[in-house]
Every structure is written in C-alpha cells, then in structure tokens.
XYZ file of N, CA, C and O in Angstrom:
764
model
N 3.592 -21.206 29.880
C 3.855 -21.446 28.706
C 4.825 -22.460 28.415
O 4.875 -23.363 27.661
N 5.888 -22.320 29.160
C 6.909 -23.416 29.042
C 6.438 -24.869 29.367
O 6.636 -25.868 28.793
N 5.639 -24.634 30.448
C 5.061 -26.141 31.060
C 4.417 -26.945 29.833
O 4.338 -28.155 29.755
N 3.960 -25.968 29.179
C 3.191 -26.452 27.868
C 4.052 -27.529 26.931
O 3.609 -28.272 26.330
N 5.253 -27.278 27.073
C 6.606 -27.991 26.056
C 6.757 -29.570 27.038
O 7.393 -30.128 26.375
N 6.412 -29.467 28.286
C 6.921 -30.576 28.909
C 6.237 -31.795 28.568
O 4.517 -31.531 28.527
N 6.024 -33.152 28.709
C 5.222 -34.064 28.753
C 4.602 -34.108 29.932
O 4.969 -33.807 31.111
N 3.352 -35.157 29.814
C 2.693 -35.100 31.251
C 3.411 -36.485 31.748
O 3.764 -37.452 31.406
N 3.187 -36.693 33.096
C 3.549 -37.953 33.805
C 3.750 -37.721 35.301
O 3.996 -36.608 35.671
N 4.382 -38.818 36.152
C 4.653 -38.410 37.675
C 5.728 -37.730 37.572
O 5.926 -36.957 38.427
N 6.639 -37.815 36.848
C 8.119 -37.226 36.664
C 7.902 -36.000 36.394
O 8.888 -34.987 37.136
N 7.055 -35.190 35.617
C 6.790 -33.827 35.490
C 5.752 -33.224 36.020
O 4.750 -32.650 35.406
N 5.752 -33.328 37.402
C 4.504 -32.973 38.081
C 4.549 -31.298 38.151
O 5.544 -30.452 37.987
N 3.466 -30.617 38.088
C 3.089 -29.299 38.055
C 2.850 -28.654 39.230
O 2.652 -27.526 39.495
N 3.280 -29.204 40.413
C 3.097 -28.882 41.603
C 4.499 -27.810 41.956
O 5.305 -28.241 41.521
N 4.281 -27.118 43.171
C 5.360 -26.239 43.277
C 6.240 -26.980 44.275
O 5.993 -28.063 44.966
N 7.552 -26.782 43.507
C 8.906 -27.467 43.976
C 9.893 -26.922 43.046
O 9.847 -25.919 42.569
N 10.765 -27.905 43.113
C 12.295 -27.590 42.373
C 12.018 -27.453 41.096
O 12.485 -26.269 40.182
N 11.561 -28.333 40.569
C 10.993 -28.326 38.945
C 10.366 -27.033 38.361
O 10.671 -26.469 37.794
N 9.233 -26.754 39.431
C 8.810 -25.693 39.044
C 9.134 -24.512 39.185
O 9.398 -23.278 38.419
N 10.426 -24.090 40.050
C 11.329 -23.017 39.882
C 12.315 -23.193 39.011
O 12.423 -21.923 38.341
N 12.742 -24.376 38.571
C 13.722 -24.107 37.701
C 12.936 -23.876 36.123
O 13.492 -22.814 35.588
N 11.664 -24.259 35.774
C 10.859 -23.746 34.944
C 10.587 -22.513 34.800
O 10.661 -21.846 33.877
N 10.346 -21.789 35.964
C 9.886 -20.397 35.907
C 11.018 -19.591 35.797
O 11.259 -18.701 35.300
N 12.431 -20.203 36.299
C 13.430 -19.330 36.108
C 13.562 -19.067 34.709
O 13.923 -18.418 33.902
N 13.865 -20.679 34.064
C 14.085 -20.679 32.653
C 13.183 -19.858 31.581
O 13.410 -18.793 30.718
N 11.765 -19.721 32.113
C 10.964 -19.016 31.410
C 11.356 -17.603 31.476
O 11.110 -16.853 30.495
N 11.543 -16.874 32.534
C 11.821 -15.776 32.929
C 13.023 -15.124 32.130
O 12.795 -14.214 31.407
N 14.115 -16.082 32.021
C 15.253 -15.791 30.953
C 14.871 -15.764 29.638
O 15.107 -14.785 28.666
N 13.727 -16.617 28.806
C 13.534 -16.609 27.839
C 12.748 -15.344 27.551
O 12.769 -15.049 26.326
N 11.713 -15.046 28.483
C 11.078 -13.546 28.318
C 11.955 -12.249 28.148
O 11.808 -11.767 27.202
N 13.162 -12.429 28.915
C 14.080 -11.621 28.908
C 14.652 -11.187 27.763
O 14.986 -10.483 26.703
N 15.190 -12.546 27.122
C 15.870 -12.748 25.643
C 14.857 -12.223 24.493
O 15.541 -11.522 23.609
N 13.712 -12.641 24.820
C 12.578 -12.051 23.876
C 12.571 -10.277 23.749
O 12.479 -9.667 22.768
N 12.487 -9.921 24.735
C 12.511 -8.174 24.891
C 13.344 -7.816 24.312
O 13.485 -6.740 23.752
N 15.067 -8.511 24.651
C 16.364 -7.880 23.903
C 16.101 -7.777 22.496
O 16.538 -7.326 21.370
N 15.554 -9.078 21.807
C 15.196 -9.367 20.636
C 14.490 -8.094 19.944
O 14.575 -7.681 19.116
N 13.348 -7.778 20.807
C 12.499 -6.691 20.253
C 13.034 -5.376 20.120
O 13.117 -4.696 19.288
N 14.001 -5.393 21.282
C 15.032 -4.028 21.169
C 15.863 -4.019 19.805
O 16.196 -2.989 19.574
N 16.719 -5.222 20.165
C 17.488 -5.315 18.636
C 16.633 -4.887 17.546
O 17.557 -4.144 16.537
N 15.932 -5.211 17.261
C 14.806 -4.834 16.044
C 14.839 -3.408 15.641
O 14.954 -2.784 14.911
N 14.699 -2.437 17.011
C 14.449 -1.023 16.939
C 16.222 -0.451 16.805
O 16.074 0.515 16.139
N 17.023 -1.464 17.249
C 18.229 -0.984 17.381
C 18.962 -0.827 15.868
O 19.879 -0.430 15.662
N 18.391 -1.720 15.058
C 18.869 -1.777 13.699
C 18.624 -0.658 12.691
O 19.001 -0.312 11.568
N 17.615 0.253 13.207
C 17.227 1.379 12.495
C 17.694 2.938 13.305
O 17.437 2.917 14.190
N 18.749 3.535 12.613
C 19.436 4.672 12.957
C 18.085 5.877 13.695
O 18.226 6.352 14.510
N 16.950 5.688 12.738
C 15.883 6.553 13.431
C 15.260 6.239 14.762
O 14.883 6.973 15.383
N 15.598 4.897 15.372
C 14.931 4.285 16.577
C 15.885 3.916 17.631
O 15.530 3.424 18.467
N 17.184 3.877 17.002
C 18.343 3.452 18.130
C 18.752 4.329 19.086
O 18.427 5.474 18.866
N 18.827 3.714 20.152
C 18.995 4.285 21.272
C 20.535 3.804 21.780
O 21.126 4.596 21.932
N 20.520 2.651 22.391
C 21.809 2.218 22.797
C 22.630 2.245 21.839
O 23.964 2.349 22.263
N 22.533 1.566 20.329
C 23.748 1.455 19.703
C 24.020 2.867 18.594
O 24.415 2.907 17.629
N 22.971 3.874 19.143
C 23.265 5.215 18.493
C 24.740 5.477 18.197
O 25.295 5.957 17.194
N 25.561 5.723 19.080
C 26.916 6.208 19.204
C 27.473 5.050 18.080
O 28.674 5.503 17.452
N 27.208 4.015 18.150
C 27.727 3.069 17.341
C 27.487 3.406 15.524
O 28.348 3.336 14.771
N 26.268 3.762 15.604
C 25.727 3.950 13.831
C 26.331 5.614 13.757
O 27.068 5.665 12.703
N 27.012 6.591 14.649
C 27.464 7.437 14.279
C 28.834 7.353 14.175
O 29.269 7.824 13.041
N 29.582 6.425 15.015
C 31.046 5.957 14.658
C 31.230 5.308 13.466
O 32.426 5.736 12.710
N 30.056 4.440 12.942
C 30.041 3.858 11.571
C 30.080 5.146 10.327
O 30.324 4.650 9.314
N 29.299 5.778 10.529
C 29.206 6.728 9.445
C 30.247 8.113 9.728
O 29.943 8.947 9.055
N 31.002 8.179 10.535
C 31.978 9.319 10.607
C 31.596 10.284 11.490
O 32.046 11.406 10.896
N 30.549 10.333 12.343
C 30.280 11.393 12.983
C 30.552 11.335 14.333
O 30.798 10.329 15.013
N 30.546 12.150 15.019
C 30.690 13.739 14.580
C 31.642 13.987 13.914
O 32.900 13.527 14.094
N 31.648 14.673 12.862
C 32.580 15.442 12.167
C 33.014 16.933 12.164
O 32.447 17.639 13.105
N 33.912 17.384 11.503
C 34.453 18.797 11.584
C 33.076 19.668 11.314
O 33.062 20.940 11.728
N 32.291 19.377 10.695
C 31.071 20.233 10.442
C 29.768 20.071 11.579
O 29.024 20.860 11.680
N 29.975 19.031 12.556
C 29.218 19.286 13.375
C 29.574 20.241 14.670
O 30.613 19.608 15.158
N 28.631 21.073 15.106
C 29.249 21.912 16.622
C 29.234 21.121 17.526
O 28.571 19.884 17.671
N 29.787 21.350 18.748
C 29.724 20.591 19.764
C 28.816 20.598 20.541
O 28.395 19.389 21.474
N 28.019 21.607 20.735
C 26.799 21.528 21.815
C 25.389 21.412 20.755
O 24.433 22.069 20.528
N 25.281 20.043 20.474
C 24.124 19.529 19.697
C 23.162 18.583 20.403
O 23.552 17.695 21.301
N 21.940 18.828 20.185
C 20.816 18.066 20.781
C 20.692 16.693 20.085
O 21.390 16.440 19.091
N 20.281 15.589 21.041
C 19.991 14.440 20.337
C 19.097 14.427 18.729
O 19.516 13.522 18.231
N 18.448 15.270 19.107
C 17.637 15.397 17.886
C 18.339 15.608 16.798
O 18.257 15.324 15.451
N 19.176 16.589 16.940
C 19.915 17.274 15.982
C 21.058 16.085 15.534
O 21.308 16.022 14.241
N 21.515 15.561 16.352
C 22.630 14.475 16.095
C 21.913 13.248 15.176
O 22.617 12.852 14.345
N 20.562 13.054 15.652
C 19.788 12.063 14.795
C 19.849 12.306 13.411
O 19.856 11.760 12.419
N 19.273 13.621 13.448
C 18.904 14.481 11.891
C 20.162 14.226 11.159
O 20.122 14.086 9.875
N 21.385 14.737 11.833
C 22.637 14.690 10.923
C 22.972 13.378 10.261
O 23.701 13.297 9.444
N 22.607 12.267 11.424
C 23.056 10.880 10.865
C 22.223 10.624 9.774
O 22.779 9.873 8.826
N 20.892 10.892 9.715
C 19.801 10.361 8.732
C 20.580 11.187 7.555
O 19.930 10.468 6.531
N 20.876 12.295 7.391
C 20.919 13.006 6.524
C 22.170 12.624 5.453
O 22.078 12.547 4.445
N 23.322 12.001 6.749
C 24.571 11.633 5.936
C 24.221 10.345 5.415
O 24.749 9.888 4.323
N 23.367 9.566 5.650
C 23.081 7.949 5.451
C 22.344 8.248 4.061
O 22.410 7.452 3.068
N 21.326 9.326 4.106
C 20.585 9.453 2.803
C 20.757 10.301 2.023
O 20.484 10.239 0.716
N 21.898 11.078 2.050
C 22.518 11.855 0.972
C 22.951 11.194 0.090
O 23.865 10.345 -0.043
N 22.500 11.884 -1.087
C 23.076 11.127 -2.530
C 23.792 12.259 -2.935
O 24.709 11.565 -3.766
N 23.875 13.576 -2.910
C 24.747 14.463 -3.423
C 24.188 14.888 -4.975
O 23.374 14.093 -5.423
N 24.493 15.926 -5.171
C 23.833 16.397 -6.898
C 24.997 17.659 -7.045
O 25.308 18.098 -6.390
N 24.952 17.898 -8.288
C 25.412 19.180 -8.751
C 24.642 20.379 -9.001
O 24.969 21.612 -9.222
N 23.589 19.883 -8.702
C 22.469 21.309 -9.180
C 22.369 22.342 -8.026
O 22.339 21.701 -7.024
N 22.020 23.390 -8.218
C 21.614 24.185 -6.951
C 20.563 23.903 -5.974
O 20.815 24.424 -4.919
N 19.561 23.330 -6.414
C 18.591 23.005 -5.809
C 19.059 22.097 -4.461
O 18.284 21.811 -3.642
N 19.963 21.254 -4.866
C 20.909 20.456 -3.875
C 21.251 21.106 -2.725
O 21.188 21.154 -1.442
N 22.104 22.014 -3.030
C 22.643 23.143 -1.984
C 21.848 23.746 -1.074
O 22.078 24.228 -0.125
N 20.635 24.131 -1.858
C 19.653 25.101 -1.420
C 18.956 23.878 -0.350
O 18.644 24.369 1.006
N 18.892 22.508 -0.320
C 18.068 21.872 0.356
C 19.138 21.483 1.755
O 18.508 21.229 2.741
N 20.271 21.528 1.570
C 21.389 21.290 2.665
C 21.054 22.775 3.440
O 20.759 22.143 4.798
N 20.899 24.039 3.197
C 20.809 24.986 3.802
C 19.053 24.871 4.541
O 19.016 25.148 5.670
N 18.226 24.515 3.840
C 16.793 24.707 4.261
C 16.852 23.301 5.646
O 16.280 23.333 6.522
N 17.799 22.064 4.756
C 17.642 21.001 6.080
C 18.056 21.352 7.466
O 17.495 21.079 8.437
N 19.197 22.438 7.390
C 19.750 22.822 8.643
C 18.994 24.251 9.070
O 19.123 24.962 10.368
N 17.744 24.539 8.284
C 17.009 25.743 9.129
C 17.537 27.130 8.649
O 16.889 27.815 9.165
N 18.049 27.060 7.479
C 18.409 28.519 7.057
C 17.339 28.797 5.600
O 17.442 27.949 4.753
N 16.847 30.211 5.725
C 16.620 30.601 4.545
C 17.692 31.039 3.739
O 18.411 32.150 3.821
N 18.025 30.401 2.315
C 18.975 30.756 1.495
C 18.474 30.861 0.332
O 17.607 30.545 -0.103
N 19.277 31.555 -0.457
C 19.056 31.796 -1.967
C 20.840 31.519 -2.811
O 21.756 32.170 -2.008
N 20.727 30.806 -3.821
C 21.859 30.701 -4.557
C 22.180 31.032 -5.616
O 20.888 31.314 -6.496
N 22.909 31.766 -6.201
C 22.986 32.500 -7.358
C 24.571 32.231 -8.097
O 25.628 32.196 -7.337
N 24.660 31.761 -9.504
C 25.547 31.343 -10.259
C 26.204 32.277 -10.849
O 25.400 32.853 -11.551
N 27.382 32.936 -10.773
C 28.036 33.923 -11.846
C 28.173 33.223 -12.992
O 28.355 32.104 -13.181
N 28.277 33.742 -14.099
C 28.720 33.486 -15.362
C 29.342 34.952 -16.122
O 29.166 35.885 -15.612
N 30.389 34.560 -16.850
C 30.906 35.688 -17.471
C 30.135 36.227 -18.280
O 29.392 35.992 -19.324
N 30.722 37.574 -18.862
C 30.007 38.578 -19.732
C 30.480 38.045 -21.178
O 31.712 37.869 -21.470
N 29.621 37.617 -21.858
C 29.911 37.316 -22.921
C 29.407 38.180 -24.371
O 28.155 38.274 -24.340
N 30.319 38.640 -25.353
C 29.733 39.495 -25.954
C 28.859 38.643 -27.108
O 28.917 37.641 -27.806
N 27.564 39.572 -27.533
C 26.716 38.885 -28.213
C 25.754 37.965 -27.495
O 24.121 37.851 -27.913
N 25.911 37.394 -26.435
C 24.810 36.934 -25.408
C 24.333 37.445 -24.334
O 23.286 37.605 -24.102
N 25.047 38.377 -23.606
C 25.056 39.047 -22.457
C 24.477 40.853 -23.012
O 24.778 40.917 -24.026
N 23.670 41.244 -22.461
C 23.107 42.294 -22.573
C 23.280 43.271 -21.055
O 23.460 42.931 -19.993
N 23.251 44.584 -21.342
C 23.036 45.442 -20.568
C 22.107 45.415 -19.477
O 21.188 45.213 -19.503
N 22.646 45.434 -18.084
C 21.918 44.875 -17.022
C 21.512 43.713 -16.478
O 20.993 43.292 -15.404
N 22.151 42.754 -17.516
C 22.368 41.525 -16.795
C 23.139 41.211 -15.746
O 23.834 42.328 -15.285
N 23.191 40.424 -15.041
C 24.087 39.953 -13.990
C 25.230 39.216 -14.188
O 25.776 39.070 -13.236
N 25.555 39.252 -15.619
C 26.728 38.671 -15.860
C 28.094 39.831 -15.044
O 27.737 40.567 -15.127
N 28.965 38.592 -14.816
C 30.311 39.344 -14.438
C 31.166 39.818 -15.188
O 31.490 39.014 -16.553
N 31.764 41.078 -15.026
C 33.242 41.092 -16.110
C 34.445 40.187 -15.546
O 34.574 40.226 -14.441
N 35.105 40.036 -16.223
C 36.300 39.084 -15.762
C 36.345 38.051 -16.712
O 35.899 37.508 -17.811
N 37.169 37.175 -16.265
C 37.707 35.890 -17.192
C 36.706 34.417 -17.145
O 35.653 34.634 -16.085
N 37.266 33.628 -17.325
C 36.293 32.418 -17.324
C 36.234 31.891 -15.949
O 35.615 30.824 -15.654
N 37.016 31.991 -14.965
C 37.360 31.428 -13.644
C 35.901 31.963 -13.144
O 35.494 31.292 -11.986
N 34.993 32.791 -13.323
C 33.900 33.139 -12.721
C 32.807 32.107 -12.913
O 31.876 32.041 -12.102
N 32.913 31.178 -13.940
C 31.934 29.930 -14.065
C 32.161 29.118 -13.090
O 30.831 28.651 -12.745
N 33.150 29.016 -12.216
C 33.297 28.416 -11.015
C 32.915 29.116 -9.807
O 33.327 28.110 -8.871
N 32.652 30.142 -9.800
C 32.222 30.732 -8.450
C 30.803 30.910 -8.396
O 30.031 31.071 -9.371
N 30.215 30.798 -7.185
C 28.878 31.047 -6.817
C 28.990 31.731 -5.552
O 29.402 31.414 -4.894
N 27.426 32.132 -5.361
C 27.177 32.648 -3.942
C 25.790 32.285 -3.367
O 25.260 31.688 -4.084
N 25.961 32.206 -2.044
C 25.002 31.599 -1.517
C 24.535 32.660 -0.484
O 25.445 33.075 0.467
N 23.469 33.084 -0.648
C 22.890 34.218 0.114
C 22.091 33.766 1.527
O 21.115 32.914 1.064
N 22.644 33.791 2.695
C 21.888 32.987 3.671
C 21.057 34.459 4.640
O 21.645 35.250 4.974
N 19.676 34.371 4.532
C 18.862 35.436 5.158
C 18.562 34.944 6.682
O 18.210 33.733 7.182
N 18.490 36.019 7.456
C 17.825 36.138 8.529
C 18.945 35.389 9.747
O 18.458 35.157 10.892
N 20.064 35.632 9.467
C 21.419 35.435 10.424
C 21.318 36.756 11.371
O 21.270 37.893 10.895
N 21.485 36.317 12.552
C 21.834 37.551 13.684
C 22.729 38.519 13.589
O 23.970 37.794 13.130
N 22.575 39.414 12.965
C 23.357 40.377 12.828
C 23.621 42.062 13.729
O 22.004 42.082 13.976
N 24.273 42.459 14.012
C 24.326 43.567 14.993
C 25.625 44.578 14.303
O 26.515 44.174 13.684
N 25.112 45.819 14.074
C 26.138 46.857 13.595
C 26.252 47.948 14.861
O 25.524 48.232 15.718
N 27.550 48.691 14.776
C 27.875 49.613 15.424
C 26.996 51.125 15.397
O 26.449 51.351 14.000
N 26.351 51.564 16.237
C 25.198 52.607 16.228
C 26.075 53.735 17.070
O 26.176 53.071 18.395
N 26.031 54.534 16.686
C 26.313 55.948 17.246
C 25.603 56.120 18.208
O 24.307 56.049 18.550
N 25.942 56.652 19.502
C 25.256 57.226 20.745
C 24.974 55.786 21.612
O 24.327 55.854 22.444
N 24.954 54.710 20.988
C 24.544 53.141 21.889
C 26.055 52.456 21.925
O 26.094 52.214 23.232
N 26.699 52.455 21.045
C 27.839 51.423 21.066
C 28.881 52.628 21.680
O 28.742 53.828 21.835
N 30.133 51.999 22.272
C 31.100 52.563 23.109
C 32.435 52.268 22.210
O 32.404 51.141 21.210
N 33.139 53.026 22.396
C 34.718 52.729 21.953
C 35.358 51.281 22.361
O 34.744 50.857 23.527
N 35.618 50.356 21.199
C 35.871 49.384 21.565
C 35.241 48.237 21.034
O 35.632 47.038 20.996
N 33.786 48.657 20.899
C 32.788 47.604 20.093
C 33.149 47.438 18.979
O 33.655 48.410 18.084
N 33.090 46.062 18.482
C 33.227 46.226 16.904
C 32.221 46.911 15.853
O 31.208 47.329 16.520
N 32.445 47.147 14.889
C 31.657 47.761 13.850
C 30.319 47.188 13.308
O 29.659 47.784 12.941
N 30.610 45.729 13.361
C 29.675 45.048 13.093
C 29.970 43.301 13.552
O 31.122 43.081 13.668
N 28.718 42.790 13.632
C 29.155 41.126 13.974
C 27.986 40.352 13.650
O 26.812 41.140 13.275
N 27.927 39.191 13.323
C 26.850 38.425 13.103
C 27.141 37.140 13.401
O 28.434 36.519 13.462
N 26.046 36.254 13.604
C 26.067 34.813 14.029
C 26.425 34.214 12.429
O 25.608 33.962 12.102
N 27.791 33.394 12.360
C 27.948 32.866 11.263
C 27.290 31.359 11.299
O 27.301 30.789 12.131
N 26.776 30.679 9.931
C 26.438 29.377 9.664
C 27.439 28.624 9.616
O 27.539 27.995 8.430
N 28.454 28.524 10.405
C 29.534 27.643 10.302
C 29.116 26.122 9.959
O 29.951 25.585 8.864
N 28.261 25.539 10.114
C 27.734 24.420 9.952
C 27.501 24.155 8.380
O 27.827 23.325 7.703
N 26.715 25.034 8.192
C 26.216 25.172 7.069
C 27.431 25.583 5.890
O 27.506 24.904 4.791
N 28.523 26.366 5.916
C 29.593 26.536 5.237
C 30.628 25.435 5.086
O 30.685 25.172 3.956
N 30.636 24.553 6.600
C 31.535 23.520 6.276
C 30.759 22.336 5.397
O 31.372 21.918 4.498
N 29.723 22.190 5.403
C 28.939 21.176 4.692
C 28.770 21.528 2.997
O 28.757 20.622 2.124
N 28.474 22.892 2.870
C 28.606 23.266 1.586
C 29.669 23.291 0.840
O 30.193 22.691 -0.266
N 30.902 23.751 1.787
C 32.254 23.424 1.110
C 32.585 22.077 0.951
O 33.559 21.609 0.129
N 32.174 21.287 1.848
C 32.725 19.856 1.386
C 31.922 19.226 0.545
O 32.458 18.213 -0.089
N 30.708 19.495 0.035
C 29.882 18.920 -0.992
C 30.156 19.907 -2.133
O 29.529 18.987 -3.246
N 30.690 20.944 -1.963
C 30.982 21.673 -3.501
C 32.003 21.054 -4.721
O 32.708 20.156 -3.905
N 31.427 21.076 -5.724
C 32.628 20.738 -6.638
C 34.179 21.056 -6.381
O 34.012 22.354 -6.072
N 34.842 20.545 -6.721
C 36.371 20.693 -6.103
C 37.014 22.155 -6.843
O 37.493 22.824 -6.244
N 36.389 22.251 -8.041
C 37.025 23.453 -8.929
C 35.989 24.748 -8.623
O 36.410 25.813 -8.944
N 35.133 24.619 -7.562
C 34.356 25.836 -7.255
C 34.836 26.743 -6.284
O 35.122 26.233 -4.974
N 34.444 27.958 -6.452
C 34.545 28.633 -5.038
C 33.383 29.374 -4.909
O 32.598 29.739 -5.329
N 32.713 28.919 -3.244
C 31.767 29.331 -2.655
C 31.528 30.539 -1.927
O 32.553 30.862 -1.010
N 31.018 31.825 -2.101
C 31.235 32.999 -1.614
C 29.580 32.997 -0.445
O 28.793 32.987 -0.915
N 29.970 33.146 0.739
C 28.922 33.243 1.707
C 28.350 34.577 2.132
O 29.295 35.336 2.461
N 27.247 35.211 1.996
C 26.808 36.447 2.105
C 25.395 36.308 3.141
O 24.423 35.492 2.933
N 25.859 36.911 4.384
C 24.897 36.997 5.457
C 23.983 38.170 4.865
O 24.340 39.497 5.016
N 22.751 38.156 5.272
C 21.708 39.071 4.600
C 20.738 39.101 5.730
O 20.374 38.135 6.635
N 19.951 40.062 6.301
C 18.692 40.397 6.950
C 17.645 39.438 6.465
O 17.642 39.187 5.105
N 16.914 39.306 7.413
C 15.604 38.141 6.835
C 14.701 38.919 5.836
O 14.647 40.187 5.866
N 14.508 37.986 4.819
C 13.445 38.665 3.859
C 12.117 38.734 4.337
O 11.782 37.878 5.342
N 11.476 39.556 3.932
C 9.997 39.913 4.202
C 9.221 39.247 3.255
O 9.442 39.039 2.197
C-alpha cells in the first residue's frame, strides 16, 4: 500500500532491493502506529482501558479508604465507573442504590421526632429532641452472622460475630450529609 504513494519510473523500481526493504520497514512501522492509535481509542474510556487503567484510578483518587485491599479487576473497574458517574443525592433511594451497587440487600429508615397532634400511638416516631431528625438507620440483610451456641461453642468463643460491610459503611458515611448520623444494623437475610 505504501508503494502506491510512490511515483512510477526507473528510480522507483518495485523489484526486490534496498528501496523495497526500506518501504517495507516504513510500512511495518506505520501499521504498528495505526494499531497503537486504535488501542489508544480504547484507553480513552475507563470501561475498556487496560494499559492506562491505573492512571484512570489515580486521576479519580482510587483506591481510597473505602476500597478493600483484595479487590478483583472487575470490582476496581466498577468502583471507578461508579465514582465517575456518581452524581450524589439527598434522597434515601440514592443511599439504597449505593448498597445495591455493592451487592447488599438493604433498607433505609429515617427517624423523626414524636410531635404532639401529628404523631399517633403505634407510629415509629422516636421520643426525644429534634436531633433524631438527623439520624437514620440502614438495615443490611443477609450479612454472615454467627452466634454463640451452647454445647457447640467452647469457652473463649465470641458471643456473636458478623462480617461487616465496611466498604458500604465507608461510602455511606462519606456521602451522607454532614449533620446526619447513620446507624448500621446487620440482620439475617429476608425471606
């Protein structure tokens, strides 16, 4: 194909020789450059980046304190895409979407103070001052839990243990409004 760019004549012979070797070498390098250009197009998108993926992570501040150490490449890529596309929100559905994105079944409950004339017996309103307006709870279902069982456990075993969703807690606390307090409750899987 490079030969098509050359003029015709005695000086530009197409026979095997020094000029042919030179043109073949140039053509090979141009082909390599074209391939690298196509790869660079893939590297421009973090969903398909490979060679420049660590540069994408560094540019967006990853890994951060919310990222566990033993993370697969797929999880790292999902965390990066999430950070790039994350818009933020104050609604409960946003915080539930963070939990679902990380693979947790969760439910959010906003507390509110008991108000005479508005609250009724049996409501879930809290007794207390106005500070409960800024507290909410996130119930996380299906987290691995184990309890001390008589005749099975031995002295020295903990009375209970569970696998905490530390990545979820970190991301929720980082994105929650500054005046709010989040309580995390771990519960058995819903049926």
